Amino acid sequence: MSGRDILVIGLGNPDCGDDGIGPLAVKALSRRLPGGVRVLIRSGDVLALLEDWRGADAVLVVDAAALMSEPGRIHRIDAVRQALPNIRPVSST
């Protein structure tokens, strides 16, 4: 995939238990990615992600989510090919 701008983002707060799985997974993955793939860790404002991925050809976001399924299940959502699921917001305590 040379010549493409690919961005991998680990989203979550490592100080909040399992919410830190996104950054943890991306840090581990970054050692195996080919050169030229950009890696970012974000724990704050998710709207700032729009600026992060401006101009990228492909963006992969790794995040922990409560989707009312079994723990550890991986959900792949391709927003280009399918509608985003209608998930009720869950707040952290």
GROMACS .gro file of N, CA and C in nm:
model
  279
    1MET      N    1   0.082  -0.119   0.000
    1MET     CA    2   0.000   0.000   0.000
    1MET      C    3   0.087   0.125   0.000
    2SER      N    4   0.199   0.120  -0.061
    2SER     CA    5   0.288   0.236  -0.063
    2SER      C    6   0.222   0.351  -0.135
    3GLY      N    7   0.256   0.472  -0.093
    3GLY     CA    8   0.199   0.590  -0.154
    3GLY      C    9   0.066   0.631  -0.095
    4ARG      N   10   0.010   0.550  -0.009
    4ARG     CA   11  -0.117   0.583   0.056
    4ARG      C   12  -0.090   0.635   0.195
    5ASP      N   13  -0.172   0.728   0.238
    5ASP     CA   14  -0.162   0.783   0.374
    5ASP      C   15  -0.255   0.702   0.464
    6ILE      N   16  -0.197   0.615   0.545
    6ILE     CA   17  -0.274   0.528   0.634
    6ILE      C   18  -0.249   0.570   0.778
    7LEU      N   19  -0.356   0.583   0.854
    7LEU     CA   20  -0.350   0.629   0.991
    7LEU      C   21  -0.417   0.527   1.083
    8VAL      N   22  -0.349   0.490   1.191
    8VAL     CA   23  -0.404   0.401   1.293
    8VAL      C   24  -0.410   0.480   1.423
    9ILE      N   25  -0.531   0.485   1.483
    9ILE     CA   26  -0.551   0.564   1.605
    9ILE      C   27  -0.595   0.472   1.719
   10GLY      N   28  -0.525   0.481   1.831
   10GLY     CA   29  -0.568   0.412   1.953
   10GLY      C   30  -0.644   0.512   2.038
   11LEU      N   31  -0.771   0.484   2.062
   11LEU     CA   32  -0.858   0.579   2.132
   11LEU      C   33  -0.893   0.526   2.270
   12GLY      N   34  -0.872   0.607   2.372
   12GLY     CA   35  -0.910   0.568   2.507
   12GLY      C   36  -0.816   0.626   2.610
   13ASN      N   37  -0.858   0.610   2.734
   13ASN     CA   38  -0.780   0.664   2.846
   13ASN      C   39  -0.714   0.550   2.922
   14PRO      N   40  -0.581   0.538   2.914
   14PRO     CA   41  -0.512   0.428   2.982
   14PRO      C   42  -0.527   0.430   3.134
   15ASP      N   43  -0.569   0.543   3.190
   15ASP     CA   44  -0.588   0.555   3.335
   15ASP      C   45  -0.726   0.508   3.380
   16CYS      N   46  -0.809   0.464   3.286
   16CYS     CA   47  -0.947   0.425   3.319
   16CYS      C   48  -0.974   0.279   3.285
   17GLY      N   49  -0.891   0.190   3.334
   17GLY     CA   50  -0.915   0.046   3.318
   17GLY      C   51  -0.921   0.002   3.174
   18ASP      N   52  -1.030  -0.070   3.139
   18ASP     CA   53  -1.040  -0.127   3.006
   18ASP      C   54  -1.059  -0.023   2.897
   19ASP      N   55  -1.086   0.102   2.932
   19ASP     CA   56  -1.094   0.208   2.831
   19ASP      C   57  -0.958   0.232   2.767
   20GLY      N   58  -0.851   0.186   2.829
   20GLY     CA   59  -0.717   0.203   2.776
   20GLY      C   60  -0.675   0.098   2.676
   21ILE      N   61  -0.765   0.006   2.640
   21ILE     CA   62  -0.726  -0.104   2.550
   21ILE      C   63  -0.692  -0.053   2.410
   22GLY      N   64  -0.757   0.052   2.363
   22GLY     CA   65  -0.727   0.107   2.230
   22GLY      C   66  -0.582   0.152   2.219
   23PRO      N   67  -0.536   0.241   2.309
   23PRO     CA   68  -0.395   0.282   2.304
   23PRO      C   69  -0.299   0.165   2.325
   24LEU      N   70  -0.332   0.075   2.416
   24LEU     CA   71  -0.245  -0.040   2.443
   24LEU      C   72  -0.230  -0.128   2.318
   25ALA      N   73  -0.341  -0.156   2.252
   25ALA     CA   74  -0.337  -0.240   2.131
   25ALA      C   75  -0.259  -0.172   2.019
   26VAL      N   76  -0.278  -0.043   2.001
   26VAL     CA   77  -0.210   0.028   1.893
   26VAL      C   78  -0.061   0.040   1.920
   27LYS      N   79  -0.022   0.059   2.046
   27LYS     CA   80   0.121   0.062   2.078
   27LYS      C   81   0.186  -0.072   2.043
   28ALA      N   82   0.120  -0.181   2.077
   28ALA     CA   83   0.174  -0.314   2.044
   28ALA      C   84   0.176  -0.336   1.892
   29LEU      N   85   0.072  -0.293   1.825
   29LEU     CA   86   0.062  -0.309   1.680
   29LEU      C   87   0.165  -0.225   1.606
   30SER      N   88   0.199  -0.109   1.661
   30SER     CA   89   0.288  -0.016   1.591
   30SER      C   90   0.424  -0.078   1.559
   31ARG      N   91   0.467  -0.173   1.640
   31ARG     CA   92   0.596  -0.239   1.616
   31ARG      C   93   0.592  -0.332   1.495
   32ARG      N   94   0.471  -0.362   1.448
   32ARG     CA   95   0.456  -0.457   1.337
   32ARG      C   96   0.408  -0.392   1.208
   33LEU      N   97   0.382  -0.262   1.211
   33LEU     CA   98   0.330  -0.193   1.093
   33LEU      C   99   0.442  -0.155   0.997
   34PRO      N  100   0.412  -0.153   0.868
   34PRO     CA  101   0.513  -0.110   0.772
   34PRO      C  102   0.543   0.038   0.787
   35GLY      N  103   0.660   0.079   0.739
   35GLY     CA  104   0.698   0.219   0.741
   35GLY      C  105   0.597   0.303   0.666
   36GLY      N  106   0.578   0.423   0.710
   36GLY     CA  107   0.484   0.512   0.643
   36GLY      C  108   0.344   0.511   0.700
   37VAL      N  109   0.311   0.412   0.782
   37VAL     CA  110   0.180   0.409   0.848
   37VAL      C  111   0.191   0.497   0.972
   38ARG      N  112   0.105   0.597   0.980
   38ARG     CA  113   0.107   0.687   1.095
   38ARG      C  114   0.028   0.626   1.210
   39VAL      N  115   0.077   0.647   1.331
   39VAL     CA  116   0.011   0.596   1.452
   39VAL      C  117  -0.010   0.712   1.548
   40LEU      N  118  -0.131   0.723   1.601
   40LEU     CA  119  -0.163   0.826   1.699
   40LEU      C  120  -0.234   0.762   1.819
   41ILE      N  121  -0.211   0.817   1.935
   41ILE     CA  122  -0.282   0.777   2.056
   41ILE      C  123  -0.361   0.899   2.101
   42ARG      N  124  -0.491   0.881   2.120
   42ARG     CA  125  -0.578   0.991   2.161
   42ARG      C  126  -0.663   0.949   2.280
   43SER      N  127  -0.670   1.038   2.380
   43SER     CA  128  -0.752   1.007   2.497
   43SER      C  129  -0.853   1.116   2.527
   44GLY      N  130  -0.854   1.219   2.449
   44GLY     CA  131  -0.940   1.332   2.480
   44GLY      C  132  -1.057   1.347   2.387
   45ASP      N  133  -1.077   1.465   2.338
   45ASP     CA  134  -1.191   1.504   2.256
   45ASP      C  135  -1.195   1.425   2.126
   46VAL      N  136  -1.300   1.345   2.108
   46VAL     CA  137  -1.309   1.263   1.987
   46VAL      C  138  -1.335   1.348   1.863
   47LEU      N  139  -1.390   1.467   1.878
   47LEU     CA  140  -1.410   1.553   1.762
   47LEU      C  141  -1.278   1.600   1.703
   48ALA      N  142  -1.172   1.602   1.784
   48ALA     CA  143  -1.039   1.638   1.734
   48ALA      C  144  -0.989   1.535   1.633
   49LEU      N  145  -1.047   1.415   1.635
   49LEU     CA  146  -1.006   1.312   1.540
   49LEU      C  147  -1.030   1.356   1.396
   50LEU      N  148  -1.131   1.437   1.375
   50LEU     CA  149  -1.160   1.483   1.239
   50LEU      C  150  -1.041   1.556   1.179
   51GLU      N  151  -0.974   1.635   1.258
   51GLU     CA  152  -0.854   1.705   1.210
   51GLU      C  153  -0.739   1.606   1.191
   52ASP      N  154  -0.728   1.508   1.282
   52ASP     CA  155  -0.621   1.408   1.272
   52ASP      C  156  -0.627   1.332   1.140
   53TRP      N  157  -0.747   1.294   1.100
   53TRP     CA  158  -0.754   1.209   0.982
   53TRP      C  159  -0.784   1.283   0.852
   54ARG      N  160  -0.782   1.414   0.858
   54ARG     CA  161  -0.799   1.493   0.736
   54ARG      C  162  -0.692   1.455   0.634
   55GLY      N  163  -0.733   1.420   0.515
   55GLY     CA  164  -0.642   1.387   0.407
   55GLY      C  165  -0.593   1.243   0.406
   56ALA      N  166  -0.625   1.165   0.508
   56ALA     CA  167  -0.580   1.025   0.511
   56ALA      C  168  -0.662   0.943   0.411
   57ASP      N  169  -0.597   0.848   0.347
   57ASP     CA  170  -0.665   0.758   0.254
   57ASP      C  171  -0.742   0.649   0.328
   58ALA      N  172  -0.691   0.608   0.442
   58ALA     CA  173  -0.755   0.504   0.523
   58ALA      C  174  -0.727   0.532   0.670
   59VAL      N  175  -0.828   0.512   0.754
   59VAL     CA  176  -0.814   0.535   0.898
   59VAL      C  177  -0.870   0.413   0.971
   60LEU      N  178  -0.793   0.364   1.066
   60LEU     CA  179  -0.835   0.253   1.151
   60LEU      C  180  -0.835   0.305   1.294
   61VAL      N  181  -0.951   0.297   1.361
   61VAL     CA  182  -0.962   0.342   1.500
   61VAL      C  183  -0.983   0.220   1.588
   62VAL      N  184  -0.898   0.206   1.689
   62VAL     CA  185  -0.910   0.095   1.785
   62VAL      C  186  -0.957   0.155   1.916
   63ASP      N  187  -1.072   0.104   1.965
   63ASP     CA  188  -1.134   0.160   2.085
   63ASP      C  189  -1.209   0.050   2.158
   64ALA      N  190  -1.224   0.066   2.288
   64ALA     CA  191  -1.307  -0.024   2.368
   64ALA      C  192  -1.449   0.031   2.365
   65ALA      N  193  -1.547  -0.058   2.357
   65ALA     CA  194  -1.686  -0.015   2.353
   65ALA      C  195  -1.774  -0.117   2.425
   66ALA      N  196  -1.880  -0.068   2.484
   66ALA     CA  197  -1.979  -0.156   2.549
   66ALA      C  198  -2.093  -0.175   2.450
   67LEU      N  199  -2.090  -0.285   2.377
   67LEU     CA  200  -2.191  -0.311   2.274
   67LEU      C  201  -2.291  -0.418   2.316
   68MET      N  202  -2.296  -0.448   2.443
   68MET     CA  203  -2.388  -0.549   2.495
   68MET      C  204  -2.366  -0.686   2.431
   69SER      N  205  -2.241  -0.723   2.415
   69SER     CA  206  -2.206  -0.857   2.369
   69SER      C  207  -2.099  -0.910   2.462
   70GLU      N  208  -2.051  -1.029   2.433
   70GLU     CA  209  -1.954  -1.090   2.523
   70GLU      C  210  -1.823  -1.012   2.526
   71PRO      N  211  -1.760  -1.003   2.643
   71PRO     CA  212  -1.633  -0.931   2.655
   71PRO      C  213  -1.525  -0.989   2.564
   72GLY      N  214  -1.445  -0.901   2.506
   72GLY     CA  215  -1.336  -0.944   2.420
   72GLY      C  216  -1.373  -0.961   2.274
   73ARG      N  217  -1.500  -0.949   2.241
   73ARG     CA  218  -1.542  -0.966   2.102
   73ARG      C  219  -1.495  -0.847   2.020
   74ILE      N  220  -1.446  -0.873   1.902
   74ILE     CA  221  -1.399  -0.768   1.812
   74ILE      C  222  -1.511  -0.736   1.714
   75HIS      N  223  -1.544  -0.608   1.703
   75HIS     CA  224  -1.645  -0.562   1.609
   75HIS      C  225  -1.576  -0.480   1.502
   76ARG      N  226  -1.599  -0.513   1.378
   76ARG     CA  227  -1.543  -0.437   1.267
   76ARG      C  228  -1.657  -0.362   1.200
   77ILE      N  229  -1.645  -0.230   1.196
   77ILE     CA  230  -1.747  -0.146   1.136
   77ILE      C  231  -1.681  -0.069   1.022
   78ASP      N  232  -1.722  -0.098   0.901
   78ASP     CA  233  -1.671  -0.028   0.783
   78ASP      C  234  -1.774   0.077   0.745
   79ALA      N  235  -1.751   0.201   0.786
   79ALA     CA  236  -1.847   0.309   0.766
   79ALA      C  237  -1.866   0.346   0.620
   80VAL      N  238  -1.778   0.299   0.533
   80VAL     CA  239  -1.794   0.326   0.391
   80VAL      C  240  -1.893   0.228   0.329
   81ARG      N  241  -1.894   0.104   0.376
   81ARG     CA  242  -1.975  -0.002   0.316
   81ARG      C  243  -2.106  -0.031   0.388
   82GLN      N  244  -2.120   0.016   0.511
   82GLN     CA  245  -2.242  -0.015   0.586
   82GLN      C  246  -2.277   0.102   0.677
   83ALA      N  247  -2.403   0.106   0.715
   83ALA     CA  248  -2.447   0.210   0.807
   83ALA      C  249  -2.391   0.182   0.946
   84LEU      N  250  -2.362   0.288   1.020
   84LEU     CA  251  -2.316   0.270   1.157
   84LEU      C  252  -2.429   0.210   1.240
   85PRO      N  253  -2.396   0.121   1.333
   85PRO     CA  254  -2.502   0.063   1.415
   85PRO      C  255  -2.565   0.167   1.507
   86ASN      N  256  -2.692   0.148   1.534
   86ASN     CA  257  -2.764   0.237   1.625
   86ASN      C  258  -2.744   0.189   1.767
   87ILE      N  259  -2.644   0.246   1.833
   87ILE     CA  260  -2.606   0.203   1.968
   87ILE      C  261  -2.639   0.314   2.065
   88ARG      N  262  -2.713   0.282   2.169
   88ARG     CA  263  -2.744   0.383   2.271
   88ARG      C  264  -2.617   0.417   2.346
   89PRO      N  265  -2.595   0.546   2.372
   89PRO     CA  266  -2.473   0.587   2.444
   89PRO      C  267  -2.466   0.526   2.583
   90VAL      N  268  -2.345   0.488   2.620
   90VAL     CA  269  -2.319   0.436   2.754
   90VAL      C  270  -2.216   0.528   2.817
   91SER      N  271  -2.245   0.578   2.936
   91SER     CA  272  -2.149   0.667   2.999
   91SER      C  273  -2.065   0.592   3.099
   92SER      N  274  -1.942   0.638   3.116
   92SER     CA  275  -1.852   0.580   3.214
   92SER      C  276  -1.881   0.640   3.350
   93THR      N  277  -1.858   0.563   3.455
   93THR     CA  278  -1.878   0.618   3.589
   93THR      C  279  -1.745   0.633   3.658
   0.00000   0.00000   0.00000
